Every structure is written in structure tokens, then in C-alpha cells.
Amino acid sequence: MPLNVDRDLLARVLRRASPDGPHAEIFLEHRARAVAVLEEGAVQEPSCGITLGAGLRTFGPLAPQLIHLDDPDEERLLQVADRLRLEEPEEHPGPPQPGSAAGRRIEIEPAAEEEQLLPAGLSSALAQVERGALDADPRVLSARVEYEAWRQEILVFHGEGRLAEDTRTVVRLRVCAAARDGNRVEQGVAAVSCPDPSDLFSTLSTLQLGRRAGESAITRLEAKPCPSGEMPVLFANRCGAALFHEALGHPLEADFLLRGESPYAGMMNEPVASALIHVTDDPTLPGRRGSYRVDDEGAPAQRTVLVEHGILRNVLTDRATSEALGLPRTANGRRTSYRDAPMPRMSNLVVEGWKDDPEDILRSTQSGLYVVELGAARVSFPGGDFVFEVAEGYLIRDGRLDCPVEGAVLTGRGPDVLRRIDRVGSDFLLDPGAGHCDKEGQRVPVSLGQPTLRVARMAVQGTTT
Amino acid sequence: MSAAGAEFVDAAVRSALARSRVAAADAYYKESHHRRWLVSSGDTVRTAAQESGFAVRLFRADGRVGHGSASGCGSGIPLDTVLDAAGRAADRCAPGVASLPPGAWQPPDLDLFDPSVEQVPAVEGLLLRMEHAVLEEGRGEVELQSLLAIAGTSRVTMATSAGFSASYLTSLVTVFLALRARRGGDLFFHRSVVAARHLATLDADRVARRAARHARLPLDGGVAASGPVRVVLEPRIACLLLEQLAPSLHHGAAERGRSSLPAVKRGESVASAAVTLVDDPTLRRGLGSLPFDGEGRPTTQHILVHQGTQGAFLGAPAEGGEGHVGAMQRVSFADPPRRAPSNLHLARGERSPRNILADAGSVLRVTGATLLGRGGPASGEIALSATAERMEAGEPAGGVRGVTLVGRAGDLLAGVVEVGNDLSFHLRGGVMGSPTVVLDGMRIP
């Protein structure tokens, strides 16, 4: 572990920040990150970056106060502790002089792991992805391949003397292919994520990833205008539970409830979805993008049942919201970096499978829309009204998939739509794990999983009647 | 700090050159200080933050380049560690990618720094005026959901192995207003963002009153009929559309399938004659202005579209001069330079919005909008979820709530009827500027 920390120093800093009791916390973070982009056959300027910092928080009668430091050293940590003790978080001690040697640092050891973030075979692997996309169809013009890997070490030290550590590695490969047919141009995207760079780089998987993006672009090229109207909508297991992420997951983050912005306020142990729906948030899943051993407040990760047979059972909390609402702490306090305050966030959102044969769900749907991939979404609170772009969808005719469609937008109100789920398949699938969630300017990695399911009736805004 | 920063980047360049296989190097150091005020539910939470970081780029003789970076300023994460990282990155780079760094030259002063942005009473006075203006204009139906202000300064210092060494200071104040309009069971939200380099240029009262008026519009709003519609876009709404068009302005975008505009050559028609699109990193006090770019090179204004005719493409070789069209920019110290527009804007027209609206007949004036993700950026389909106001011969004729407007990018550029003289700039994933725009080519599905 690269972080080499004097724990006595940390304890002194916390006692200085909160002499009246154990109401303080230090979050230390070391992160190594590598990025490379391949475009037009060449890897453009790759980048390796390292960040090291500390976020110091105190918890008093007011909202938690936070000050963060780049390049933490003893003197400046103690200065920060003084500012927090005096409740002057708007006074920042400032940086050390550039290039100066600061005293009693938080040290990092040379990280052999950083070399693994930019492995030797990277350039040829990215070229393989591009090749896969271009070979998918002669109409595919170009592909842009993006590689990102980071390794994060965190240490959370509490005034109570508790120490928690975690190491997280996230690697993501994303390809965007562009295809043209006459005057029409479309793009298709495919992405995959895993906990180790070497997992990405078998020739077969890189070619397949590129091909998937190319084929997605072609599907969109061949898509017809989508009709508008109310209709049954099937969500394939490849959808990755994006609907649940927006319509259920976010409104069940406790800070929305605290602000009166959740449509599920006051509904604990009440029905909020179809009785077929069982949803959990689970950061303990091995190797998933949203997984962790402890959250960013040092609480041990736990699986939380959010909805059980349609009944609301829990919400996602961090320390502050758990105390404010008098609810159990679910260890969902997450932050983008040491520069940010944690807030309740999802990790790996799982919509459990049920019994139905997915083929039978399709056969039993006379007409409607089959959604394979959802795109951009907007949700407004507290009503839970949403707007979802359908990135890849197909018309259903006579219980079979018909042509791909374009321009479909799903609208509705989250709680209403979840109640209208009438079929849930047995084909649960976790997404390729390349997603992230943005909330109030903070981005965290997440993953999602669901089976095929059907909403009996939804409003689809298309481009034809 | 300026002298220490300059010494640091100079030392970083010297250390980089001492490494094997390094033909050239540049070093970049950025330090930022800001204060933040969050006003919500009658409380104000004040915080301060400081961020710093540096980056070194190593250039090899075969045109490979690698970028290494670290937070802080070389004490917690040693320079050697960052140079090792940059070397690893260069090993993975394709040959022939990079141009060598520039030599010495003197950057201009673009008046990007206002010391009053660091004065707490000045900023807090501005926020107080905004709060009062919202309450007055809101007439009991509009409340402040939250007001977030971030005011701070940054210093960028760069040096190259060819002899360039310079630094510049910037200030920025950004205010995010979130308003709620409520009448009976109806509840609507309105968000707006304003930013400026100099505090005095933020007309707090005008901005807040306009936001409150726009927030209240949907309370009286009806439903708009389907069909084609002439719209009048407020500057910040026009900037939202401009942001969608920006990727299409790059050299080769059409050939690579990444343009939402028709493939045209320089000198061909691409828009209506009312459209002149300019990329200008040299604007004094500009939100996106750069005295030198992310590689230490001079920045230049370029005309991308002149009265409807295609001009320069971003990234294309610059005509009659050195380098390429558009500045290389660093989003942060952790990101290598990438070519991007800066102060991209529609040039202003002759007439005021009031005069334009008086002559425009029946129009829908769009006062708030969010982008719907219909289609992809290359497909050119643009859809907005908007709040708007019907206007008849320049007079308000009723609000409209929740209208969807769709159009195609190429049609919209051709459909610009007139632009106003009220050019303003806005933060939109980069800096975009526009005056009021009268536009044909959108429809309500």
C-alpha cells in the first residue's frame, strides 16, 4: 500500500480539530490514474497522473465542515484543524511553496502498481478495438477508443480511533464508432469495465468490443422513426437498470428525502413498485465498478435491500443523513475525491430476476417497444418525472422484434411506472460495468443489473404518430 | 508565489531534459483559491478551498509525447515520480504525434484578473442583492431554492525547454440560481448560471429579476400547438444549441462521421447570412480567454463561419501563419492539452432584442431549456424541453409550460433569421457566447 502514514500525527490532528470529543474525521487519498486515447490509428498523448490529499471534517451541531489539502503535511494539517475547531472553514491555510520540502509528510512509496495501469500491450489492444469497429461494416467510418484506469487507496481515520482502509482499481475501455449511409450519420458506443487491466486485453474481447460499437452505429443508421403513444415497453436485461437508477435509486438517497425532494417520502414499508420488484444496493459484489470494502466514511460495506416484493424497506444513507433522519446507516457515503464531502450514493444497483421466461414475455406482447439501451436521462424532484432517451430500441409486432427505431423518448413519473411492471424475467444480467453517476458535481463509478421486464403501459414520445 | 512558481516550472523542465531520450519538455503549474457560499433554506454555508497541481510533458525525438501530473507542488509527490510517469506515458504514445514546444515570446495582458473577487464583503453584497431581487420580482410565488456562488482566482505558470516562460492570473465569479415557482398545487423549477471575470460586470439585480420572471412564466402557462414554430432564443439558450454544434466545427469531423452539419468545404454555404461564428481566445475579460494556450503558444481569433459561408475549421492549419486554428487547452493540470474552442460565439447583430421582437410577429420566446438526448451528437437531431412565452409583435401573450422543441442542426444554422446586439457569454462545457437569436426550423412534435 503506497500510503505511509504516521497515525499518531493523524490522531493529534483530530484531537486538535475536536478537543471536546471524537467528532472529527480525516480522509486520506492517494490515486494513480492513466488515460490513453486512440484515434485514426494512433495513440494520442497518454497521461499518467497522481493525486495525494486529505479531507478533514468535523461534525458539530451545524452541518459537517470540510477543508481539504493537496500535499498534506503536519504543519498545514494542524492549521486546518485549528480552522475547523474555530468554525472558520472559509479560512484556508494555503499551499506550501512550490518545490519546497515540507515537514513530516504523508509519504507515498514508489508504486509498481502504477506501471500496470499503462500495460505494455495497451497500444496494440486499443488498435484491436478500433479494428473490430471498422470491420463491423463498410459503412463504419471511424472509431475513437478511450482507455482509463485508476487505482485509489483510501484511509479514513475517526476521532473515535477507528481506522478503515480500502484499495479500489477501476479500468474502463470505451469505444465510439461513427457510421454513415448517404447523408445520415450515427454513432454507436460500447464499453466494458473490470478491476484489472490485463482482463481487458485478450484479442477476442477487444475485437468484440469494437464490433459491438460498430454494429450499434449500423443499427441506428437503419432505424426508422418511432411512433408516439402509450404502449407496453420491454426493457432487455442489457438495459442495465438505468430506469431504476433514476426512478428509484436517486430518490432513495437520503439527502433527497431530507430536503423534501423525494416522491417516496413517508412511504417506508408501503408499496412503491409492483410486487414482482426486488431491488438491492450491493457494494460487496466482487470486482464490480461500484464495489468497495468500506465506504468513503470508513463504514464497512453492506448489502441493502431497498425494495422487497414492491415494498419500500430502506433508503441509502451516509453518516449525516442517518443521524438527521434517525435511520440505519447503510454505508453509502461516497465522494469523488478528498476534495469533496461525501453524500449518499448508489454502488451496484441490482434488480433481482424472477420466474418468467424472457422469450415468453416478448411473445405475449402484441405490440410495443423493446428497449435494449437507454441513453441520456433527466429526472426532476420531488415529483419523480423523468425523460429518457432510447439509445437502441425495436418495435414489437405480434410478439416479435421488428425494425429498430430512432428518436424514441420515454416520459413518465417514476413511482407510477414502477407500479406498472407486470412481467419480470429469469435472465438477470449485470451490465458490462462501465457506468458512472453524476450528482451535484461529483462523479462516482457505479454498476447496474436487471432481468428482462415489462412495463404494461408507458408514454413513448416518438417522431411519428 | 509567482516567482516561486516560475522557479518550480523552470526546475521541472531542467530535470526533464536531464532524462534520457528527452528531446524537449514543458512544465505547467496551476494554483487556485476560491470561496464558496451556499445559500439554502435561510442558511449560508461558507467554505474555502485551495487546489494546486503541476504537469510535465516529455517530448521524444520521434514525435512521441507523454504527460505526467500530480496534485500539489512537488513536496508530497516528488518531481521524479511525475517524470517517471510521463516517461511511461511517452512509451505508449504513437510516434509523430507531437510538435515541439515554442520558444520565448511575450503574452498580452487580457485583463482577466479583478482583485475585488477576493473581497468577501463585495461578493456577499452581490448575493444579498440577488436574494432581495428574487423575492421582490417573485411576488410571493417564487422562492429561492438555493443560491451557490463560487468566487476565486487562479494562476497558471508555464515554461518550455525552448525558452518560453510566462504566467497569468485570472479571477472568476460564478453564481448558480435555483428557483422554485409555486401556485396552488403547481410547482416549477428554474435554474440559471451567470459568470464573469470582473465583479462589476455582473448586474446582480437584473440577472436575479430576470430569473424570477422566467421562473414564474409556467404558472400562467398553457400548452403549445404542434407544428413548425418561429422561436426567439435568449442568449444562454442559444449557447446551449451552439454547444451541441461545437464538435462539428473541427477539421475532419464530417469525414470521420462526427459532424451534425453537412460536409462542406471552405467557402461553401453552411448557414444563413445572419450567422458569423467566431472563435476568439483573445477577448479582453473573456471567460474563455487565454494569454497563451495550453502548450505555451500565442492565441488568435479565427472566423469559422462568415455571414453563412464556411471559413476555418478548428484544428486545420492556420492560413498564412503558423500553427493551427484554435487553441490547445488544458481542462485541468491533470489533462494533456486538447484543441477546443474558446469564447466560441455568434457575432452580434445590429438591432436590440426589443426592436427585433417588435417586428418578429408571432413567436415563442424560449426562456429556459434543457437538452433532451434525442439522437446522437453526430445525427444532428436536437431536442429541447423548454419553458417559453408567446410573443405577439413584441408584447407578451401568455406563458407556455413544458414544450418540446425539435430540429436538425444543419436546418437550424440555415434557419437563423436575425441575431440581436446583446452578445453575452456563458459557461456551457466550455465558453459559448450568443446574442438573442430569431430562429426558424424548429417544430413542436
CSV table of N, CA and C in Angstrom, one decimal, chain B residues 217 220-225 229-232 357 361-367 387-401 403 444:
chain,number,residue,atom,x,y,z
B,217,LEU,N,-43.1,32.2,-15.2
B,217,LEU,CA,-43.9,32.1,-16.5
B,217,LEU,C,-44.8,30.9,-16.6
B,220,ASP,N,-48.6,30.6,-15.3
B,220,ASP,CA,-49.7,31.0,-16.2
B,220,ASP,C,-49.7,30.3,-17.5
B,221,GLY,N,-48.9,29.3,-17.6
B,221,GLY,CA,-48.6,28.8,-19.0
B,221,GLY,C,-49.7,27.8,-19.4
B,222,GLY,N,-49.9,27.8,-20.8
B,222,GLY,CA,-50.8,26.9,-21.4
B,222,GLY,C,-50.0,25.9,-22.2
B,223,VAL,N,-50.7,25.2,-23.1
B,223,VAL,CA,-50.0,24.2,-23.9
B,223,VAL,C,-49.8,24.8,-25.3
B,224,ALA,N,-48.7,24.5,-25.9
B,224,ALA,CA,-48.4,25.0,-27.3
B,224,ALA,C,-48.9,24.0,-28.3
B,225,ALA,N,-49.4,24.5,-29.4
B,225,ALA,CA,-49.9,23.6,-30.5
B,225,ALA,C,-48.7,23.0,-31.3
B,229,VAL,N,-42.6,26.2,-35.7
B,229,VAL,CA,-42.7,27.4,-34.9
B,229,VAL,C,-41.4,28.3,-35.1
B,230,ARG,N,-41.7,29.6,-35.1
B,230,ARG,CA,-40.5,30.5,-35.1
B,230,ARG,C,-40.2,30.8,-33.6
B,231,VAL,N,-39.0,30.6,-33.2
B,231,VAL,CA,-38.6,30.8,-31.8
B,231,VAL,C,-37.6,31.9,-31.7
B,232,VAL,N,-37.6,32.6,-30.6
B,232,VAL,CA,-36.6,33.6,-30.2
B,232,VAL,C,-35.9,33.0,-29.0
B,357,LEU,N,-38.0,41.8,-31.6
B,357,LEU,CA,-39.3,41.2,-31.2
B,357,LEU,C,-40.5,41.9,-31.8
B,361,GLY,N,-43.4,39.4,-35.3
B,361,GLY,CA,-44.7,38.7,-35.4
B,361,GLY,C,-45.0,37.8,-34.3
B,362,SER,N,-45.6,36.6,-34.6
B,362,SER,CA,-45.9,35.6,-33.5
B,362,SER,C,-44.8,34.7,-33.4
B,363,VAL,N,-44.2,34.7,-32.2
B,363,VAL,CA,-43.0,33.9,-31.9
B,363,VAL,C,-43.2,33.3,-30.5
B,364,LEU,N,-42.3,32.3,-30.3
B,364,LEU,CA,-42.2,31.6,-29.0
B,364,LEU,C,-40.9,32.0,-28.4
B,365,ARG,N,-40.9,32.8,-27.4
B,365,ARG,CA,-39.6,33.2,-26.8
B,365,ARG,C,-39.2,32.2,-25.7
B,366,VAL,N,-38.1,31.5,-26.0
B,366,VAL,CA,-37.7,30.4,-25.1
B,366,VAL,C,-36.8,31.0,-23.9
B,367,THR,N,-37.3,30.8,-22.7
B,367,THR,CA,-36.7,31.4,-21.5
B,367,THR,C,-35.9,30.4,-20.7
B,387,THR,N,-39.3,25.9,-21.4
B,387,THR,CA,-40.4,26.8,-21.0
B,387,THR,C,-40.3,28.1,-21.8
B,388,ALA,N,-41.4,28.7,-22.1
B,388,ALA,CA,-41.4,29.8,-23.1
B,388,ALA,C,-42.5,30.7,-22.9
B,389,GLU,N,-42.5,31.8,-23.7
B,389,GLU,CA,-43.5,32.8,-23.6
B,389,GLU,C,-43.9,33.1,-25.0
B,390,ARG,N,-45.3,33.1,-25.2
B,390,ARG,CA,-45.7,33.6,-26.5
B,390,ARG,C,-45.6,35.1,-26.6
B,391,MET,N,-45.1,35.5,-27.8
B,391,MET,CA,-45.0,37.0,-28.0
B,391,MET,C,-45.7,37.3,-29.3
B,392,GLU,N,-46.5,38.4,-29.2
B,392,GLU,CA,-47.1,39.0,-30.4
B,392,GLU,C,-46.7,40.4,-30.6
B,393,ALA,N,-46.0,40.6,-31.8
B,393,ALA,CA,-45.5,42.0,-32.1
B,393,ALA,C,-44.7,42.6,-30.9
B,394,GLY,N,-44.0,41.8,-30.2
B,394,GLY,CA,-43.1,42.3,-29.2
B,394,GLY,C,-43.8,42.3,-27.8
B,395,GLU,N,-45.1,42.0,-27.7
B,395,GLU,CA,-45.8,42.0,-26.4
B,395,GLU,C,-46.0,40.6,-25.9
B,396,PRO,N,-45.9,40.4,-24.6
B,396,PRO,CA,-46.2,39.1,-24.0
B,396,PRO,C,-47.6,38.7,-24.3
B,397,ALA,N,-47.8,37.4,-24.6
B,397,ALA,CA,-49.2,36.9,-24.9
B,397,ALA,C,-49.4,35.6,-24.2
B,398,GLY,N,-48.7,35.3,-23.1
B,398,GLY,CA,-49.0,34.2,-22.3
B,398,GLY,C,-47.8,33.2,-22.2
B,399,GLY,N,-47.7,32.6,-21.1
B,399,GLY,CA,-46.6,31.6,-20.9
B,399,GLY,C,-47.0,30.2,-21.5
B,400,VAL,N,-46.0,29.4,-21.7
B,400,VAL,CA,-46.1,28.1,-22.2
B,400,VAL,C,-45.3,27.2,-21.3
B,401,ARG,N,-45.9,26.1,-20.8
B,401,ARG,CA,-45.2,25.2,-19.9
B,401,ARG,C,-44.9,23.9,-20.6
B,403,VAL,N,-42.9,22.6,-23.1
B,403,VAL,CA,-43.0,22.3,-24.6
B,403,VAL,C,-41.7,21.7,-25.0
B,444,ILE,N,-42.7,21.8,-32.9
B,444,ILE,CA,-43.3,21.1,-31.7
B,444,ILE,C,-43.9,19.8,-32.2
